[in-house]
XYZ file of C-alpha atoms in Angstrom:
534
model
C -72.060 21.785 268.713
C -70.367 24.212 271.112
C -72.568 25.913 273.674
C -71.289 29.317 274.745
C -71.824 30.431 278.317
C -74.155 33.354 278.847
C -72.199 36.585 279.359
C -71.932 37.999 282.851
C -73.086 41.588 283.242
C -72.712 44.453 285.673
C -75.516 46.860 286.499
C -75.226 50.342 287.985
C -78.820 51.221 288.818
C -78.502 54.954 289.333
C -81.076 57.620 290.022
C -80.703 59.161 286.584
C -79.408 56.272 284.417
C -79.425 52.468 284.367
C -76.024 51.368 283.107
C -75.452 47.784 281.978
C -71.939 46.725 281.000
C -70.185 43.529 279.939
C -66.778 42.636 278.536
C -65.897 41.913 274.938
C -63.958 38.830 273.884
C -60.657 40.653 274.474
C -61.701 41.576 278.030
C -62.465 45.233 277.295
C -65.539 46.501 279.181
C -68.270 48.178 277.178
C -71.649 49.747 277.806
C -74.495 47.623 276.433
C -76.541 49.636 273.941
C -80.138 48.858 274.868
C -83.234 50.339 273.160
C -83.657 53.908 274.388
C -80.063 54.232 275.602
C -78.559 57.717 275.699
C -75.131 57.287 274.063
C -72.345 57.350 276.617
C -74.812 57.502 279.505
C -77.116 54.504 279.676
C -80.812 53.814 279.826
C -82.790 56.631 281.490
C -84.137 55.429 284.830
C -87.946 55.326 284.756
C -89.410 57.885 287.141
C -91.413 55.195 288.937
C -88.336 53.277 290.128
C -86.001 56.127 291.063
C -84.730 55.644 294.600
C -85.697 51.952 294.631
C -82.521 50.039 293.801
C -84.243 46.661 293.610
C -86.942 47.922 291.228
C -84.366 49.757 289.117
C -82.245 46.597 288.892
C -85.242 44.567 287.748
C -86.065 47.190 285.120
C -82.514 47.081 283.758
C -82.431 43.278 283.874
C -85.773 42.930 282.095
C -84.690 45.260 279.288
C -81.376 43.438 278.904
C -83.019 40.010 278.889
C -85.581 41.028 276.278
C -82.883 42.461 274.013
C -79.877 40.192 274.660
C -81.211 37.063 276.346
C -80.604 35.876 279.920
C -77.146 36.695 281.292
C -74.968 34.568 283.540
C -73.796 36.227 286.726
C -75.100 39.678 287.637
C -72.902 42.060 289.626
C -74.715 45.066 291.089
C -72.805 48.262 291.832
C -73.916 49.721 295.169
C -72.835 52.580 297.437
C -70.241 51.741 300.108
C -71.718 49.989 303.151
C -74.878 49.045 301.229
C -76.284 45.868 302.828
C -79.598 45.274 301.067
C -79.397 42.482 298.507
C -82.257 42.589 295.974
C -83.770 39.106 295.781
C -83.953 37.115 292.589
C -87.418 36.731 291.097
C -87.099 33.325 289.455
C -85.969 34.836 286.165
C -83.178 37.029 287.508
C -80.348 35.401 289.470
C -79.572 36.788 292.886
C -76.983 39.527 292.198
C -73.571 39.855 293.762
C -72.964 43.214 295.419
C -69.836 45.228 294.653
C -69.537 48.671 296.145
C -68.337 51.590 294.071
C -64.844 51.928 295.598
C -64.025 48.251 294.969
C -65.488 48.421 291.462
C -63.371 51.472 290.596
C -60.229 49.942 292.078
C -60.896 46.748 290.107
C -60.769 48.846 286.933
C -57.432 50.386 287.947
C -55.996 47.057 289.095
C -56.903 45.390 285.794
C -55.108 48.172 283.917
C -51.992 47.713 286.035
C -52.320 51.054 287.834
C -50.378 51.075 291.093
C -52.393 52.268 294.073
C -51.352 53.494 297.493
C -52.135 51.536 300.693
C -54.674 54.217 301.597
C -56.751 56.307 299.231
C -59.971 58.233 298.775
C -62.649 57.405 296.206
C -65.030 60.259 295.352
C -68.274 58.951 293.854
C -70.186 61.926 292.469
C -73.647 60.732 291.502
C -77.055 62.140 290.757
C -78.386 61.553 294.270
C -75.277 61.936 296.460
C -71.623 62.855 296.738
C -69.746 60.169 298.651
C -66.079 60.209 299.636
C -64.834 56.827 300.855
C -61.592 56.323 302.760
C -60.206 52.932 301.698
C -57.292 50.786 302.777
C -55.626 48.136 300.633
C -54.455 45.294 302.887
C -53.049 42.048 301.541
C -54.663 42.577 298.154
C -58.083 43.261 299.672
C -59.879 46.605 299.789
C -61.547 47.648 303.026
C -63.876 50.592 303.536
C -62.814 52.534 306.618
C -65.000 55.647 306.600
C -67.522 57.364 304.327
C -68.360 61.048 304.049
C -71.699 61.629 302.369
C -73.822 64.538 301.192
C -77.250 63.562 299.863
C -79.926 66.279 299.849
C -83.310 64.633 300.216
C -85.123 67.140 297.999
C -83.251 67.308 294.693
C -80.108 65.216 295.128
C -76.546 66.173 294.225
C -75.748 65.848 290.515
C -79.460 65.983 289.767
C -79.628 69.365 291.514
C -76.923 70.653 289.157
C -78.922 69.485 286.116
C -82.091 71.024 287.531
C -80.347 74.364 288.054
C -79.117 74.412 284.439
C -82.550 73.559 283.032
C -84.312 76.032 285.293
C -81.880 78.723 284.212
C -83.052 78.144 280.639
C -86.710 78.203 281.657
C -87.160 74.474 281.016
C -89.027 71.923 283.144
C -86.684 69.928 285.373
C -88.640 66.662 285.536
C -89.837 66.136 281.947
C -88.325 62.806 280.719
C -88.018 63.978 277.100
C -86.383 67.250 278.098
C -83.938 65.370 280.322
C -83.110 62.960 277.520
C -82.494 65.772 275.028
C -80.445 67.660 277.617
C -78.217 64.629 278.324
C -77.700 63.941 274.618
C -76.840 67.561 273.872
C -74.473 67.726 276.826
C -72.681 64.557 275.693
C -72.366 65.782 272.092
C -70.937 69.129 273.201
C -68.783 67.904 276.073
C -65.494 69.163 274.624
C -66.856 72.624 273.810
C -68.349 72.923 277.296
C -65.083 71.806 278.870
C -62.999 74.429 277.083
C -65.299 77.325 277.924
C -65.848 76.361 281.570
C -62.142 75.750 282.142
C -61.376 79.239 280.803
C -63.978 80.748 283.146
C -62.712 78.809 286.164
C -59.092 79.749 285.451
C -59.970 83.492 285.407
C -63.040 84.038 287.606
C -62.548 87.786 287.302
C -63.209 87.494 283.561
C -65.879 84.779 283.680
C -68.611 87.250 282.711
C -67.028 87.692 279.290
C -67.933 84.086 278.389
C -71.193 83.851 280.303
C -73.402 84.429 277.236
C -71.601 81.853 275.099
C -74.168 79.316 273.872
C -72.951 75.777 274.520
C -75.923 73.878 273.070
C -79.698 73.961 272.776
C -82.364 71.908 274.518
C -86.011 71.989 273.408
C -85.348 75.173 271.497
C -83.771 76.952 274.468
C -80.142 78.034 274.638
C -77.943 76.632 277.398
C -75.247 79.212 278.051
C -71.873 78.896 279.746
C -73.062 81.222 282.496
C -75.942 78.897 283.406
C -73.619 75.906 283.696
C -70.875 77.870 285.489
C -73.254 79.159 288.157
C -74.723 75.685 288.692
C -71.237 74.327 289.430
C -71.486 75.905 292.888
C -73.951 73.164 293.824
C -71.354 70.522 292.986
C -68.407 72.155 294.755
C -70.451 73.001 297.847
C -71.807 69.445 298.011
C -68.310 67.991 297.778
C -67.142 70.218 300.627
C -70.053 69.034 302.758
C -69.230 65.383 302.048
C -65.647 66.034 303.150
C -66.674 67.594 306.470
C -65.537 65.370 309.318
C -63.524 63.015 307.112
C -60.097 63.075 308.754
C -58.294 61.915 305.622
C -59.470 65.032 303.789
C -58.690 67.729 306.353
C -55.401 68.836 304.813
C -55.569 71.538 302.152
C -53.090 72.760 299.550
C -50.386 70.800 297.722
C -48.957 67.999 299.826
C -47.175 64.972 298.335
C -47.892 63.009 301.511
C -51.652 63.409 301.345
C -53.969 60.496 300.588
C -54.372 59.923 296.804
C -57.855 60.515 295.428
C -59.852 58.941 292.596
C -62.848 60.849 291.223
C -65.697 59.131 289.371
C -69.242 60.014 288.402
C -70.717 62.525 285.981
C -69.489 65.721 287.697
C -65.903 64.414 287.463
C -66.138 65.119 283.719
C -65.942 68.863 284.374
C -62.409 70.242 284.507
C -63.738 73.305 286.322
C -65.095 71.072 289.078
C -61.883 69.027 289.216
C -59.970 72.269 289.745
C -61.885 72.720 293.007
C -61.434 69.073 293.979
C -57.687 69.321 293.321
C -57.487 72.312 295.624
C -59.092 70.283 298.415
C -57.614 66.818 297.913
C -54.865 67.008 295.302
C -54.864 66.012 291.657
C -56.965 62.847 291.080
C -55.377 59.610 289.920
C -55.964 59.329 286.137
C -58.444 56.688 285.051
C -57.048 54.070 282.631
C -57.241 54.737 278.891
C -59.267 57.896 279.341
C -62.247 56.023 280.831
C -65.356 58.177 281.163
C -65.600 58.787 284.944
C -69.359 58.238 284.803
C -68.749 54.677 283.554
C -65.724 53.762 285.699
C -67.673 51.884 288.378
C -69.825 49.798 286.035
C -66.794 49.003 283.849
C -64.844 47.778 286.885
C -67.824 45.678 287.970
C -68.072 44.209 284.456
C -64.431 43.108 284.702
C -65.230 41.380 287.989
C -68.383 39.792 286.584
C -66.450 38.454 283.606
C -63.732 36.986 285.805
C -61.012 39.296 284.424
C -60.012 40.649 287.826
C -60.580 39.864 291.486
C -63.186 41.889 293.396
C -60.706 42.283 296.305
C -63.588 41.997 298.751
C -62.215 39.201 300.929
C -61.834 40.131 304.588
C -58.111 40.843 304.959
C -57.764 40.321 308.711
C -57.809 37.258 310.956
C -60.903 36.391 313.012
C -60.539 34.605 316.348
C -62.431 33.801 319.542
C -60.832 34.935 322.781
C -60.913 32.388 325.618
C -59.306 31.171 328.816
C -58.096 27.706 329.571
C -56.145 26.111 332.388
C -52.774 24.473 331.769
C -51.194 22.537 334.669
C -53.336 24.452 337.114
C -52.484 27.879 335.719
C -54.837 30.141 333.730
C -53.856 30.992 330.188
C -55.329 33.624 327.871
C -55.507 32.547 324.240
C -57.115 33.178 320.895
C -58.542 30.358 318.845
C -57.932 31.337 315.240
C -61.073 30.751 313.204
C -60.235 32.290 309.838
C -56.778 33.396 308.672
C -56.412 36.708 306.798
C -57.959 36.792 303.332
C -60.093 33.650 303.634
C -63.574 35.101 304.211
C -65.470 36.056 301.048
C -68.962 37.615 300.844
C -71.389 34.846 299.985
C -68.612 32.265 300.265
C -68.382 29.090 302.313
C -68.032 29.055 306.083
C -64.407 29.009 307.249
C -63.934 26.712 310.248
C -61.186 26.717 312.859
C -58.609 24.027 312.140
C -55.615 22.492 313.891
C -53.249 20.082 312.204
C -55.411 20.015 309.088
C -58.525 18.935 311.006
C -61.467 20.978 312.181
C -61.300 21.874 315.847
C -64.159 20.468 317.924
C -65.388 22.631 320.777
C -67.869 22.326 323.613
C -70.251 24.994 324.842
C -71.173 23.384 328.144
C -73.898 21.231 329.619
C -77.526 22.094 329.252
C -78.296 21.335 332.875
C -75.060 22.291 334.595
C -74.512 18.787 335.839
C -72.510 16.927 333.238
C -70.343 19.846 332.098
C -68.082 22.198 333.991
C -68.606 25.948 334.090
C -66.111 28.728 333.588
C -62.800 27.149 332.809
C -62.605 24.038 334.952
C -61.460 20.926 333.225
C -63.895 18.086 332.870
C -64.437 14.804 331.088
C -65.333 15.061 327.454
C -68.558 13.154 327.679
C -68.346 11.050 330.789
C -66.454 8.297 329.013
C -63.338 8.850 331.083
C -61.174 10.615 328.507
C -59.879 14.156 328.877
C -59.780 16.623 325.965
C -56.037 16.824 325.526
C -55.611 17.972 321.941
C -53.210 15.167 321.133
C -54.690 11.730 321.420
C -57.385 12.061 324.038
C -60.517 10.075 323.292
C -63.665 12.043 322.563
C -66.164 9.307 323.235
C -64.203 6.115 323.240
C -64.157 6.049 319.474
C -60.745 7.599 318.979
C -61.927 11.071 317.940
C -60.427 14.229 319.341
C -62.419 16.831 321.288
C -61.151 20.373 321.792
C -62.342 23.130 324.090
C -63.074 26.663 322.853
C -59.419 27.340 323.538
C -58.534 25.210 320.545
C -55.539 22.853 320.585
C -54.660 21.866 324.084
C -51.211 21.855 325.638
C -48.952 19.500 323.723
C -47.130 18.558 326.938
C -50.064 16.798 328.455
C -51.834 19.519 330.436
C -55.580 19.140 330.780
C -57.797 21.519 328.839
C -60.867 23.481 329.594
C -63.850 21.479 328.423
C -65.949 24.568 327.629
C -65.624 28.102 326.417
C -64.954 30.981 328.751
C -64.944 34.743 328.115
C -61.636 36.583 328.090
C -62.832 39.437 330.297
C -61.848 37.833 333.582
C -65.309 36.626 334.511
C -66.433 33.069 334.904
C -69.397 33.609 332.625
C -72.914 32.361 333.287
C -73.357 28.900 334.680
C -74.409 26.223 332.277
C -78.147 26.112 331.871
C -78.478 29.722 333.103
C -78.924 31.403 329.745
C -75.745 30.556 327.881
C -72.169 31.710 327.770
C -70.753 34.931 326.349
C -68.105 34.425 323.709
C -65.988 37.350 322.534
C -64.939 37.532 318.892
C -61.912 39.617 317.915
C -60.072 40.467 314.727
C -56.297 40.721 314.440
C -55.049 43.138 311.784
C -52.877 41.720 309.059
C -49.414 43.210 309.299
C -49.679 45.292 312.481
C -51.263 42.561 314.623
C -53.538 45.136 316.275
C -56.526 43.505 317.977
C -60.032 44.961 317.889
C -63.335 43.586 319.229
C -65.722 42.245 316.607
C -68.653 41.334 318.817
C -69.956 39.326 321.732
C -72.407 36.480 321.220
C -74.235 34.418 323.805
C -73.912 30.742 322.989
C -76.738 28.684 324.517
C -75.839 25.659 326.637
C -75.939 22.292 324.944
C -76.379 18.700 326.013
C -73.582 16.998 327.887
C -71.003 15.723 325.427
C -72.245 17.836 322.502
C -69.458 19.053 320.283
C -69.274 21.660 317.525
C -67.082 22.923 314.735
C -66.742 26.691 315.149
C -66.555 28.879 312.066
C -67.298 32.264 310.537
C -68.917 33.187 307.251
C -69.702 36.382 305.401
C -73.200 36.748 303.999
C -73.754 38.177 300.524
C -74.320 41.596 302.109
C -70.888 41.461 303.770
C -72.073 40.987 307.354
C -70.490 38.224 309.432
C -71.993 35.246 311.256
C -70.433 33.033 313.924
C -71.297 29.451 312.989
C -71.521 26.454 315.319
C -71.878 23.225 313.339
C -72.919 20.319 315.599
C -70.772 17.259 315.091
C -72.955 14.222 314.462
C -72.343 11.250 316.743
C -71.239 8.067 315.033
C -72.336 4.562 315.941
C -70.455 2.929 318.850
C -67.250 1.209 317.777
C -67.281 2.774 314.272
C -64.687 5.268 313.097
C -66.550 8.560 312.477
C -64.623 9.014 309.222
C -66.030 5.727 307.938
C -69.526 5.985 309.352
C -71.886 6.675 306.467
C -74.768 7.151 308.918
C -73.057 10.050 310.700
C -75.753 12.645 311.346
C -75.109 16.310 310.480
C -77.631 18.562 312.228
C -78.078 22.073 310.823
C -75.646 24.732 312.070
C -76.490 27.505 314.505
C -75.594 31.026 313.435
C -75.032 34.144 315.531
C -74.935 37.584 313.815
C -71.766 39.629 314.289
C -72.577 42.527 311.976
C -69.874 44.210 309.919
C -66.345 43.198 310.901
C -63.913 46.062 311.658
C -62.378 47.387 308.452
C -59.432 49.153 310.088
C -58.718 47.330 313.378
C -57.257 49.417 316.150
C -56.035 48.039 319.501
C -58.806 47.801 322.068
C -56.259 48.460 324.794
C -52.618 49.580 324.752
C -51.809 46.786 327.162
C -53.582 44.106 325.181
C -51.541 40.917 325.745
C -50.444 38.756 322.845
C -52.000 35.309 322.440
C -50.526 32.346 324.320
C -49.392 34.529 327.213
C -49.186 32.667 330.473
C -50.340 34.121 333.737
C -53.304 35.959 332.226
C -55.849 37.170 334.795
C -58.927 35.082 335.392
């Protein structure tokens, strides 16, 4: 008997609708029709969970599970730079986060749509209008900047709906009225589009169509004039979101401007898109006429189902900047920790390697006696061997020991036994509170270097060694990881010692790594430059 894997789903837990999507057998994304779903929209978000993404996700998950059974992986669509990961509750697996820009670009990538290296994604939702400046580097999507307009009182798209309902004398917060309004709007979308487009094309004659009845809600007529006047809330909100976003400052037709993709309910209105085109240029068409309100959850469903890559790996290299001494001369270097495109949110720690083996580093002595401070060479652990990066003995057992500078001079020069900052200072003495270590990122392609953070590594016992690595948490923030290397029994090869201890790693938060690295100094020297200042 063949057991089929549970389908993976994507959830877009919005303020107005809970959208759950999955892919069919042929890989086509589709909206899951759950009990109470408004066709083409999703499940109305219960009033009690609006604004609480975790509670809204659980509501959507519970409804899906009751109707369709437990899913496999859950991918949650979130705004750009969202860092809060809703926890699993024993029944619901911990979701994977995928922000709206990456979800939308996953949809386009799966359809074979070519995208520019830099672009803007306009997410026009019920609560906010967000314009995200993105860069595509080495197949990964990075979020550079976000312009946002989110009125605290009545939201963005929700304010438009409220204005239409109020214009008809209807309550703006009655769930049944909202449901009927959304259904009527969806059923009469084409009629509304034609009338509004005619009014927007000739504003001087808009009054002639203002009394045209588009549809009815709860016995009240919704006229073209009501909808047309409410559009001002959408266009004004978009303009506010664009304020201060450098990529959107240009106006008028310009083939060199940054391409734009528009998604969300308001992007259905041609009259609104006319205004957006005037500000940013004509939007990139969505594949196969995809409803812009469903573009993000459809892209996330493709990722959840394994049909396309999320493109959320960190595209730049991460390194630690250090000094070491080679034949009596100081040398400024970077120890590469993770090459471009190797760090993945929620993925495994990536450790620095040399020659196919993890680099072992030292952070200094706990008491300042056995180790050397600030760049002076010293014995690895008092066993007489020097850390030479080639065949030097780590502890008499044949293992190699590296300093923070990574591989040591291949010509026989002695290496620094400990880490040292790259800012020209000697750093704190061992046992005096730890040593500052500077983490940098080097941009793929341009090679531009930008600071990623400074962490204070506490002193350790004499002879203690570590593997140094970096990992990205599920929320996308980075951690510097120091994994202590367990000591093997005397006279036993560490690779063959089954009793080798592996203490837990130490982690140091770095925050969000730079998305668009810029040089920290125009005179920033390249790595491996001799004669660097100390």
